[in-house]
Short mmCIF file of C-alpha atoms and ligand atoms in Angstrom, two decimals:
data_model
loop_
_atom_site.label_atom_id
_atom_site.label_comp_id
_atom_site.label_asym_id
_atom_site.label_seq_id
_atom_site.Cartn_x
_atom_site.Cartn_y
_atom_site.Cartn_z
CA MET M 275 0.00 0.00 0.00
CA ALA M 276 1.29 3.46 -0.85
CA THR M 277 2.87 4.93 2.25
CA SER M 278 1.72 8.43 1.39
CA LEU M 279 -1.94 7.67 2.12
CA SER M 280 -3.33 7.72 5.66
CA ALA M 281 -0.54 5.63 7.09
CA VAL M 282 -1.72 5.11 10.65
CA THR M 283 -5.48 4.81 10.14
CA GLN M 284 -7.09 2.97 7.25
CA PRO M 285 -7.26 5.09 4.09
CA VAL M 286 -10.65 6.50 3.07
CA ALA M 287 -11.97 6.38 -0.50
CA LEU M 288 -15.07 7.99 -1.95
CA VAL M 289 -16.43 5.88 -4.82
CA THR M 290 -19.17 7.57 -6.83
CA GLY M 291 -21.93 5.48 -8.37
CA ALA M 292 -21.15 2.58 -6.04
CA SER M 293 -24.69 1.21 -5.68
CA ARG M 294 -24.13 -1.15 -8.63
CA GLY M 295 -21.92 -2.09 -11.56
CA ILE M 296 -18.27 -1.12 -11.70
CA GLY M 297 -18.60 1.23 -8.70
CA ARG M 298 -19.86 -1.56 -6.46
CA SER M 299 -16.94 -3.79 -7.48
CA VAL M 300 -14.48 -0.96 -6.87
CA ALA M 301 -15.91 -0.46 -3.38
CA GLN M 302 -15.56 -4.21 -2.71
CA PHE M 303 -11.97 -4.42 -3.97
CA LEU M 304 -10.94 -1.38 -1.92
CA ALA M 305 -12.64 -2.71 1.22
CA GLN M 306 -10.88 -6.07 0.77
CA ARG M 307 -7.62 -4.14 0.86
CA GLY M 308 -8.40 -2.40 4.15
CA VAL M 309 -9.86 0.85 2.81
CA ARG M 310 -12.85 2.53 4.48
CA VAL M 311 -15.27 3.28 1.68
CA ALA M 312 -17.72 6.15 1.26
CA VAL M 313 -20.31 4.39 -0.91
CA HIS M 314 -21.95 7.08 -3.01
CA PHE M 315 -25.29 6.63 -4.75
CA GLN M 316 -27.79 8.84 -6.52
CA ARG M 317 -31.28 7.45 -5.89
CA ASN M 318 -31.21 3.74 -5.12
CA GLU M 319 -30.49 3.65 -1.40
CA VAL M 320 -31.54 0.00 -1.13
CA ALA M 321 -28.87 -0.99 -3.66
CA ALA M 322 -26.30 1.24 -1.93
CA GLN M 323 -27.09 -0.51 1.37
CA GLU M 324 -26.57 -3.86 -0.41
CA THR M 325 -23.14 -2.65 -1.51
CA LEU M 326 -22.40 -1.55 2.05
CA LEU M 327 -23.41 -4.96 3.46
CA SER M 328 -21.17 -6.71 0.91
CA LEU M 329 -18.04 -4.84 2.01
CA GLU M 330 -15.35 -6.53 4.06
CA GLY M 331 -14.19 -4.81 7.22
CA GLU M 332 -15.80 -1.99 9.13
CA GLY M 333 -16.24 1.76 9.04
CA HIS M 334 -17.87 2.13 5.62
CA ALA M 335 -20.84 4.46 5.06
CA VAL M 336 -23.30 5.49 2.33
CA PHE M 337 -23.86 8.99 0.97
CA ALA M 338 -26.46 10.26 -1.53
CA ALA M 339 -25.89 13.03 -4.08
CA ASP M 340 -26.57 13.97 -7.66
CA VAL M 341 -23.05 14.57 -9.00
CA ALA M 342 -24.48 16.61 -11.88
CA ASP M 343 -25.39 19.28 -9.31
CA GLY M 344 -22.43 21.36 -8.14
CA ALA M 345 -24.07 22.25 -4.80
CA GLN M 346 -24.77 18.59 -4.07
CA CYS M 347 -21.12 17.76 -4.86
CA GLU M 348 -20.06 20.33 -2.28
CA ASP M 349 -22.45 18.90 0.28
CA LEU M 350 -21.26 15.35 -0.49
CA ILE M 351 -17.58 16.12 0.12
CA LYS M 352 -18.50 18.04 3.27
CA ARG M 353 -20.48 15.09 4.64
CA VAL M 354 -17.75 12.58 3.76
CA LEU M 355 -15.16 14.71 5.54
CA GLN M 356 -17.43 15.25 8.54
CA HIS M 357 -17.93 11.50 8.80
CA PHE M 358 -14.38 10.22 8.17
CA GLY M 359 -12.28 13.31 8.90
CA VAL M 360 -10.08 12.51 5.90
CA LEU M 361 -10.27 11.66 2.20
CA ASP M 362 -7.34 9.85 0.58
CA VAL M 363 -8.84 8.59 -2.65
CA LEU M 364 -11.60 9.83 -4.95
CA VAL M 365 -12.91 7.48 -7.62
CA ASN M 366 -15.04 9.37 -10.16
CA ASN M 367 -16.98 6.40 -11.46
CA ALA M 368 -20.60 7.62 -11.70
CA GLY M 369 -21.76 8.27 -15.21
CA ILE M 370 -24.61 7.97 -17.68
CA TYR M 371 -24.79 6.64 -21.23
CA GLU M 372 -27.74 7.71 -23.34
CA ASP M 373 -28.21 7.34 -27.08
CA HIS M 374 -28.97 10.52 -29.02
CA ASP M 375 -28.55 9.78 -32.70
CA ILE M 376 -27.91 13.05 -34.53
CA LYS M 377 -30.10 11.75 -37.36
CA ALA M 378 -33.08 11.06 -35.11
CA SER M 379 -32.96 13.63 -32.27
CA SER M 380 -34.95 16.83 -32.20
CA TYR M 381 -32.92 19.91 -31.36
CA PRO M 382 -34.42 20.23 -27.83
CA GLU M 383 -33.63 16.52 -27.18
CA TRP M 384 -30.12 16.99 -28.55
CA ARG M 385 -29.47 19.96 -26.24
CA ARG M 386 -30.98 18.23 -23.20
CA LEU M 387 -28.79 15.15 -23.72
CA TRP M 388 -25.63 17.19 -24.16
CA GLN M 389 -26.32 19.17 -21.00
CA ARG M 390 -27.27 16.12 -18.93
CA THR M 391 -24.31 14.06 -20.10
CA MET M 392 -21.72 16.79 -19.70
CA GLU M 393 -22.95 17.65 -16.22
CA ALA M 394 -22.95 14.06 -14.99
CA ASN M 395 -19.88 12.72 -16.79
CA LEU M 396 -17.54 15.71 -16.91
CA SER M 397 -18.60 18.62 -14.66
CA GLY M 398 -19.42 16.23 -11.80
CA PRO M 399 -15.93 14.67 -11.69
CA ALA M 400 -14.34 18.11 -12.18
CA ASN M 401 -16.33 19.59 -9.30
CA LEU M 402 -15.67 16.67 -6.97
CA THR M 403 -11.99 16.87 -7.86
CA TYR M 404 -11.91 20.59 -7.06
CA LEU M 405 -13.54 19.98 -3.69
CA ALA M 406 -11.42 16.95 -2.79
CA VAL M 407 -8.23 18.78 -3.76
CA GLN M 408 -9.02 21.58 -1.27
CA HIS M 409 -8.68 18.91 1.42
CA MET M 410 -5.82 16.93 -0.16
CA ARG M 411 -3.47 19.80 -0.97
CA PRO M 412 -2.69 20.87 2.59
CA ARG M 413 -2.02 17.21 3.40
CA GLY M 414 0.32 16.86 0.42
CA THR M 415 -1.23 13.58 -0.65
CA GLY M 416 -4.19 12.13 -2.53
CA ARG M 417 -5.11 9.93 -5.45
CA ILE M 418 -7.89 10.60 -7.92
CA ILE M 419 -9.05 8.01 -10.41
CA ASN M 420 -11.42 8.84 -13.24
CA VAL M 421 -13.40 6.13 -14.98
CA SER M 422 -13.46 7.07 -18.63
CA SER M 423 -14.29 4.89 -21.65
CA ARG M 424 -12.94 3.32 -24.80
CA GLY M 425 -15.47 5.58 -26.54
CA ALA M 426 -13.24 8.57 -25.81
CA PHE M 427 -10.77 7.23 -28.40
CA ARG M 428 -13.05 5.35 -30.74
CA GLY M 429 -15.97 7.75 -30.95
CA GLU M 430 -19.58 7.07 -30.01
CA PRO M 431 -21.66 7.61 -33.15
CA MET M 432 -24.96 7.03 -31.32
CA ALA M 433 -23.93 8.81 -28.09
CA PRO M 434 -21.62 11.65 -29.13
CA ALA M 435 -22.02 13.59 -25.88
CA TYR M 436 -20.86 10.51 -23.97
CA GLY M 437 -17.77 10.11 -26.16
CA ALA M 438 -16.97 13.81 -25.91
CA ALA M 439 -17.47 13.90 -22.13
CA LYS M 440 -15.13 10.93 -21.67
CA ALA M 441 -12.51 12.45 -24.00
CA GLY M 442 -12.83 15.60 -21.88
CA LEU M 443 -12.36 13.51 -18.75
CA ASN M 444 -9.15 12.05 -20.19
CA SER M 445 -7.82 15.52 -20.83
CA PHE M 446 -8.97 16.73 -17.43
CA GLY M 447 -7.02 13.96 -15.69
CA GLN M 448 -3.91 14.84 -17.68
CA SER M 449 -4.26 18.55 -16.87
CA MET M 450 -4.72 17.86 -13.18
CA ALA M 451 -1.81 15.40 -13.12
CA ARG M 452 0.45 18.19 -14.34
CA ALA M 453 -1.08 20.88 -12.13
CA LEU M 454 -1.05 18.91 -8.90
CA ALA M 455 2.00 16.64 -9.04
CA PRO M 456 4.01 19.19 -7.03
CA ASP M 457 1.31 18.97 -4.34
CA GLY M 458 1.58 15.18 -4.05
CA ILE M 459 -1.78 14.53 -5.70
CA THR M 460 -1.79 11.95 -8.49
CA PHE M 461 -4.37 11.32 -11.20
CA PHE M 462 -5.09 8.11 -13.05
CA THR M 463 -7.65 7.38 -15.74
CA VAL M 464 -9.07 3.97 -16.61
CA ALA M 465 -10.80 3.57 -19.96
CA PRO M 466 -12.95 0.41 -19.97
CA GLY M 467 -14.38 -1.18 -23.08
CA TRP M 468 -17.67 -3.05 -22.89
CA ILE M 469 -18.26 -4.28 -19.36
CA ALA M 470 -21.15 -6.52 -18.35
CA THR M 471 -23.17 -4.11 -16.20
CA ASP M 472 -26.73 -2.76 -16.19
CA MET M 473 -25.53 0.26 -18.19
CA ALA M 474 -24.27 -1.93 -21.03
CA GLN M 475 -27.11 -4.46 -20.86
CA PRO M 476 -29.18 -3.06 -23.77
CA SER M 477 -26.18 -3.33 -26.10
CA LEU M 478 -25.02 -6.69 -24.79
CA THR M 479 -28.39 -8.42 -25.11
CA GLY M 480 -30.18 -6.39 -27.81
CA PRO M 481 -29.91 -6.54 -31.60
CA LYS M 482 -26.32 -5.22 -31.45
CA ALA M 483 -25.13 -8.01 -29.15
CA GLN M 484 -23.28 -10.12 -31.75
CA GLU M 485 -21.68 -7.06 -33.32
CA VAL M 486 -20.41 -6.00 -29.86
CA LEU M 487 -19.10 -9.48 -29.10
CA ASP M 488 -17.33 -9.65 -32.47
CA GLN M 489 -15.21 -6.65 -31.41
CA HIS M 490 -13.63 -8.76 -28.67
CA PRO M 491 -10.61 -10.97 -29.39
CA LEU M 492 -11.11 -12.61 -25.98
CA GLY M 493 -14.54 -13.75 -27.11
CA ARG M 494 -16.25 -11.98 -24.22
CA VAL M 495 -16.74 -8.51 -22.78
CA GLY M 496 -15.06 -7.41 -19.55
CA THR M 497 -16.33 -7.83 -16.01
CA PRO M 498 -16.75 -5.13 -13.34
CA ASP M 499 -14.13 -6.93 -11.22
CA GLU M 500 -11.55 -6.60 -14.01
CA ILE M 501 -11.94 -2.82 -13.86
CA ALA M 502 -12.15 -2.71 -10.06
CA GLU M 503 -8.88 -4.57 -9.69
CA VAL M 504 -7.11 -1.96 -11.81
CA VAL M 505 -8.75 0.92 -9.95
CA ALA M 506 -7.82 -0.54 -6.55
CA TRP M 507 -4.21 -0.99 -7.68
CA LEU M 508 -4.09 2.61 -8.90
CA ALA M 509 -5.63 3.82 -5.64
CA LEU M 510 -3.24 1.96 -3.37
CA GLU M 511 -0.15 0.65 -5.08
CA ALA M 512 0.63 2.18 -8.45
CA PRO M 513 3.86 4.19 -8.56
CA ALA M 514 3.33 7.94 -8.46
CA ASN M 515 5.25 8.10 -11.72
CA LEU M 516 2.13 6.77 -13.44
CA THR M 517 0.31 10.01 -12.76
CA GLY M 518 -1.42 11.28 -15.89
CA CYS M 519 -1.76 7.81 -17.39
CA ILE M 520 -4.80 6.50 -19.21
CA ILE M 521 -5.10 2.73 -18.89
CA ASP M 522 -6.97 0.90 -21.63
CA ALA M 523 -8.96 -1.96 -20.14
CA ASN M 524 -10.94 -3.28 -23.05
CA GLY M 525 -9.58 -6.71 -23.99
CA ALA M 526 -7.95 -5.21 -27.09
CA SER M 527 -11.45 -4.59 -28.46
CA TYR M 528 -10.53 -1.11 -29.57
CA LEU M 529 -7.99 -2.63 -31.96
CA ARG M 530 -10.79 -4.12 -34.02
CA THR M 531 -13.49 -2.30 -35.95
P1 NAD K 255 -24.03 1.71 -14.07
O1 NAD K 255 -25.13 2.41 -14.76
O2 NAD K 255 -24.26 0.35 -13.54
O3 NAD K 255 -23.46 2.60 -12.87
C1 NAD K 255 -23.33 3.98 -12.99
C2 NAD K 255 -23.67 4.58 -11.66
O4 NAD K 255 -23.55 6.00 -11.76
C3 NAD K 255 -25.12 4.28 -11.24
O5 NAD K 255 -25.11 3.79 -9.93
C4 NAD K 255 -25.79 5.64 -11.29
O6 NAD K 255 -26.77 5.82 -10.30
C5 NAD K 255 -24.61 6.58 -11.06
N1 NAD K 255 -24.91 7.90 -11.58
C6 NAD K 255 -25.21 8.24 -12.85
N2 NAD K 255 -25.49 9.55 -12.92
C7 NAD K 255 -25.35 10.05 -11.66
C8 NAD K 255 -25.52 11.33 -11.10
N3 NAD K 255 -25.88 12.39 -11.83
N4 NAD K 255 -25.29 11.47 -9.78
C9 NAD K 255 -24.94 10.41 -9.03
N5 NAD K 255 -24.77 9.18 -9.51
C10 NAD K 255 -24.98 9.00 -10.81
O7 NAD K 255 -22.81 1.74 -15.08
P2 NAD K 255 -21.37 1.06 -15.06
O8 NAD K 255 -21.29 0.24 -16.29
O9 NAD K 255 -21.05 0.46 -13.75
O10 NAD K 255 -20.47 2.36 -15.33
C11 NAD K 255 -19.57 2.92 -14.39
C12 NAD K 255 -18.64 3.83 -15.14
O11 NAD K 255 -17.93 3.08 -16.13
C13 NAD K 255 -19.35 4.95 -15.90
O12 NAD K 255 -18.63 6.16 -15.79
C14 NAD K 255 -19.34 4.46 -17.34
O13 NAD K 255 -19.38 5.52 -18.27
C15 NAD K 255 -18.01 3.71 -17.39
N6 NAD K 255 -17.96 2.72 -18.46
C16 NAD K 255 -18.80 1.67 -18.51
C17 NAD K 255 -18.72 0.76 -19.57
C18 NAD K 255 -19.63 -0.43 -19.70
O14 NAD K 255 -19.61 -1.09 -20.77
N7 NAD K 255 -20.40 -0.79 -18.68
C19 NAD K 255 -17.78 0.97 -20.58
C20 NAD K 255 -16.92 2.06 -20.49
C21 NAD K 255 -17.03 2.93 -19.43
#
């Protein structure tokens, strides 16, 4: 475990969107490694409580917030700090994926989707980063991991706001890595390909399912645990020299068309 994190007490990590999917797995992997987890959720408190119950060890807690709302981000970080007194790791995992085909969307729909996606997938992580950094900087330590997407590199023809938001998130992590390395705060980005979660379910079981599978040389899509393992390693063990990296975790699927 990185010695720079809370060395005496157990480190604390805030994982956004941890009520299900990749976020739940990240919370579980971190808890298995002795981290106290702030399990963030948006609306589904029952699912967040299920995540909480599944975590090894003690001292975890759940927190609600809409990360697309800057005021709620501020309140979230305040509550996490009031509860734990410290924040070592922020995992910006929460996100939405919504189709908005440029050939089929009305202009009001198009604008609504862009606003909603940018706020949830880009402004939310940026705001939470700003707020977490205010606490991390005086301590001279902190790790922030952004969950991006293969779509940032490959384009998302049916969900262009999603692709653009994730490309923006990649750039944001790189900018922050440069800005905050002197302050001991490191930034890592993970870019998953298709992962078997509720978010991906329509594409993995619908009419596109075979086409999606055909992109994968491994013959299968990824699992939430395969992303969580990488995130937990970045949060706790990865050398600081990796700051600014973007890790592709997509089973080489982005190398096929
Ligand atoms: P998921 O839908 O299961 O989980 C996303 C979580 O984010 C949900 O719990 C949801 O409530 C939360 N969330 C969304 N908007 C929010 C908001 N405004 N405020 C608070 N919480 C909000 O999806 P997942 O597959 O586990 O995705 C996790 C991350 O991985 C996302 O950022 C997603 O873009 C990324 N990703 C997923 C895949 C995939 O194929 N599943 C591929 C690439 C990247």
